[in-house]
mmCIF file of C-alpha atoms and ligand atoms in Angstrom:
data_model
loop_
_atom_site.group_PDB
_atom_site.id
_atom_site.type_symbol
_atom_site.label_atom_id
_atom_site.label_comp_id
_atom_site.label_asym_id
_atom_site.label_seq_id
_atom_site.Cartn_x
_atom_site.Cartn_y
_atom_site.Cartn_z
ATOM 1 C CA MET F 1 24.322 29.622 111.650
ATOM 2 C CA TRP F 2 24.579 25.870 111.961
ATOM 3 C CA LEU F 3 22.130 25.334 109.127
ATOM 4 C CA GLY F 4 24.211 27.594 106.928
ATOM 5 C CA ILE F 5 27.073 25.097 107.098
ATOM 6 C CA PRO F 6 27.128 22.504 104.285
ATOM 7 C CA ALA F 7 25.826 19.095 105.359
ATOM 8 C CA SER F 8 29.113 17.401 104.485
ATOM 9 C CA THR F 9 30.996 19.838 106.713
ATOM 10 C CA ARG F 10 28.501 19.330 109.529
ATOM 11 C CA ALA F 11 28.938 15.566 109.318
ATOM 12 C CA MET F 12 32.710 15.955 109.417
ATOM 13 C CA LEU F 13 32.493 18.206 112.467
ATOM 14 C CA LEU F 14 30.185 15.819 114.298
ATOM 15 C CA GLU F 15 32.574 12.929 113.711
ATOM 16 C CA ASN F 16 35.678 14.808 114.759
ATOM 17 C CA VAL F 17 34.988 15.731 118.340
ATOM 18 C CA TYR F 18 37.610 15.342 121.030
ATOM 19 C CA CYS F 19 36.692 13.334 124.109
ATOM 20 C CA ARG F 20 39.134 13.233 126.996
ATOM 21 C CA HIS F 21 38.393 9.531 127.437
ATOM 22 C CA CYS F 22 38.076 8.287 123.848
ATOM 23 C CA ARG F 23 40.118 10.926 122.023
ATOM 24 C CA VAL F 24 38.402 11.442 118.647
ATOM 25 C CA THR F 25 34.748 10.485 118.796
ATOM 26 C CA THR F 26 31.290 11.382 117.542
ATOM 27 C CA ILE F 27 29.095 13.902 119.350
ATOM 28 C CA VAL F 28 25.497 12.911 120.075
ATOM 29 C CA ASP F 29 22.518 14.685 121.632
ATOM 30 C CA PHE F 30 24.182 17.965 120.849
ATOM 31 C CA ARG F 31 22.815 21.452 120.804
ATOM 32 C CA GLY F 32 24.338 24.540 119.319
ATOM 33 C CA SER F 33 24.987 27.865 120.918
ATOM 34 C CA VAL F 34 26.899 30.963 119.989
ATOM 35 C CA LYS F 35 29.682 32.151 122.254
ATOM 36 C CA ARG F 36 31.839 35.139 121.463
ATOM 37 C CA GLY F 37 30.821 34.942 117.821
ATOM 38 C CA TYR F 38 31.596 31.242 117.411
ATOM 39 C CA VAL F 39 29.144 28.395 117.080
ATOM 40 C CA VAL F 40 29.725 25.839 119.822
ATOM 41 C CA LEU F 41 28.190 22.376 119.799
ATOM 42 C CA GLU F 42 27.701 20.877 123.234
ATOM 43 C CA GLY F 43 26.627 17.280 123.701
ATOM 44 C CA GLN F 44 27.754 13.835 124.752
ATOM 45 C CA CYS F 45 30.447 11.502 123.499
ATOM 46 C CA GLY F 46 28.931 8.776 121.306
ATOM 47 C CA LYS F 47 31.183 6.144 122.904
ATOM 48 C CA CYS F 48 31.300 6.851 126.643
ATOM 49 C CA GLY F 49 28.646 9.527 127.197
ATOM 50 C CA ALA F 50 30.979 12.140 128.640
ATOM 51 C CA ASP F 51 30.228 15.791 128.021
ATOM 52 C CA VAL F 52 32.033 17.059 124.938
ATOM 53 C CA ALA F 53 32.003 20.303 123.033
ATOM 54 C CA ARG F 54 33.100 21.315 119.569
ATOM 55 C CA LEU F 55 33.970 24.838 118.564
ATOM 56 C CA ILE F 56 33.223 25.714 114.966
ATOM 57 C CA ASP F 57 35.427 28.445 113.642
HETATM 58 ZN ZN1 ZN Z 1 34.233 9.401 125.223
#
């Protein structure tokens, strides 16, 4: 599913992840999974390393 998303959209999603410490940040070392029909990216904040997740709907 992730690969079916246009690259430009993927880049936008990766750079618009909410971190509770840094607010909007970039996700790194992420992996994708599917939960309840949605693709969820789980990884670390690119600034502080905290766990972050991004739901793609
Ligand atoms: Zn952070």
